[in-house]
Protein backbone atom coordinates (compact mmCIF):
# COMPACT_ATOMS: atom_id res chain seq x y z
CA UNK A 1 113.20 -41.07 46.61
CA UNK A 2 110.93 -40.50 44.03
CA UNK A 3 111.51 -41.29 40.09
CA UNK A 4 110.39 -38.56 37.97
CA UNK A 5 109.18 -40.20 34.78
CA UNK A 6 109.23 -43.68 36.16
CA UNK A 7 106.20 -45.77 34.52
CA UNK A 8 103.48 -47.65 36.00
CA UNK A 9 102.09 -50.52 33.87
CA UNK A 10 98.79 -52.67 35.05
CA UNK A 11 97.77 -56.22 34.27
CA UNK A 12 94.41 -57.58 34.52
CA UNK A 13 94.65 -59.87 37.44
CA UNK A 14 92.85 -63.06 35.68
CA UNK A 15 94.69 -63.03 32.71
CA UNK A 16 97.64 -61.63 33.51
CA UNK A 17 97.48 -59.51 30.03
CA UNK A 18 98.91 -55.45 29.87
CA UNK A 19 96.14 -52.99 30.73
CA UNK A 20 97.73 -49.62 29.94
CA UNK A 21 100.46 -47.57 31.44
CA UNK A 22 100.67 -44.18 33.05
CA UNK A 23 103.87 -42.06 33.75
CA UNK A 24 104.49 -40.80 37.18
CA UNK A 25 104.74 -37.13 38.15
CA UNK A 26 107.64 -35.34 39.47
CA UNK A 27 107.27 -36.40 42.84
CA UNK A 28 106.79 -40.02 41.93
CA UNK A 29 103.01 -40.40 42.02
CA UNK A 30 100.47 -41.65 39.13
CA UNK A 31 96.53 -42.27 38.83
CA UNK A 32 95.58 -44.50 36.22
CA UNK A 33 92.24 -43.27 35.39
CA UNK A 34 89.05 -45.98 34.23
CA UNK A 35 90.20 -48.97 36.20
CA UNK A 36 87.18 -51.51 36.23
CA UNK A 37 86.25 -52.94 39.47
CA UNK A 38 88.34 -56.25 40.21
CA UNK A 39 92.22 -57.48 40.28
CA UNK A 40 95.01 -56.00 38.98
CA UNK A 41 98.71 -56.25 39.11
CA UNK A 42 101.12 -53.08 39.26
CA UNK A 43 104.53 -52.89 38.31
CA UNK A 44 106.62 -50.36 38.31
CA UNK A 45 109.83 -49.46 35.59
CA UNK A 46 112.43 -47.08 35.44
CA UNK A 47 112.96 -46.29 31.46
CA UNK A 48 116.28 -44.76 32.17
CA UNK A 49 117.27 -48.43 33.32
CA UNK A 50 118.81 -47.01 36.45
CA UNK A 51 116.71 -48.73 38.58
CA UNK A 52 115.46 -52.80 38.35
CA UNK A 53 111.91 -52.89 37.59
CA UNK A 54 109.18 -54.02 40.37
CA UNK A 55 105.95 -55.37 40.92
CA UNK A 56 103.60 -54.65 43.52
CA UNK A 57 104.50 -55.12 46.57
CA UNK A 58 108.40 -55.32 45.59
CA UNK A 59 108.14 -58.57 43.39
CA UNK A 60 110.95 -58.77 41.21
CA UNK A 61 108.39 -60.57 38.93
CA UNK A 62 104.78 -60.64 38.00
CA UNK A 63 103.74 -64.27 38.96
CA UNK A 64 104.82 -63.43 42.38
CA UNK A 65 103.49 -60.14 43.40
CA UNK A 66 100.16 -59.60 45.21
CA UNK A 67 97.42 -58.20 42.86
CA UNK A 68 95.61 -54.95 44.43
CA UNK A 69 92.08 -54.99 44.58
CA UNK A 70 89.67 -51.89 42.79
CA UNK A 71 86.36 -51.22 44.20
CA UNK A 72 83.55 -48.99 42.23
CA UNK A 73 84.02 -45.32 43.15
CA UNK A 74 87.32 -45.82 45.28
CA UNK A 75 90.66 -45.36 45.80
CA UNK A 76 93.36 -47.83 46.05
CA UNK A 77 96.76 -47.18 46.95
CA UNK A 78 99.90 -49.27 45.50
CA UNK A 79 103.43 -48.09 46.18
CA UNK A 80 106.41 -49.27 45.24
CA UNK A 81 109.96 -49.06 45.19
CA UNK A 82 112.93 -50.16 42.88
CA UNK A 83 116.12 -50.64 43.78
CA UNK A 84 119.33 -49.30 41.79
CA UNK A 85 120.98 -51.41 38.91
């Protein structure tokens, strides 16, 4: 079910360091807008600490999820899910 307000966070996939983070619409979507061509990592929180936080795929941390790759011009598609606390 989707997480209204749930927040999406990126790391650079070579360094590891925070990006920038977007919030998700009502029906659990975001689009982080600017991405530069490359890796990047995704995770996933829920602020109202109801649910654990995620990273893409369903890592529980960031050294070992699977970094999603951003081409020039397209679209890439990273979902997730988090589990109640």
């Amino acid at each position: 079910a989707p997480i209204p307000g749930a927040v999406t966070v990126t790391f650079n996939g070579s360094t590891t360091l925070p990006e920038g983070g977007v919030t998700a619409n009502g029906a659990g979507q975001f689009t982080v807008p600017g991405f530069r061509p490359g890796t990047h990592f995704v995770g996933f929180i829920d602020p109202s600490g109801a649910h654990q936080t995620r990273f893409f795929p369903g890592s529980p941390s960031l050294p070992a999820s699977t970094p999603v790759t951003v081409t020039a011009g397209g679209t890439t598609t990273a979902n997730g899910s988090l589990p109640t606390q």
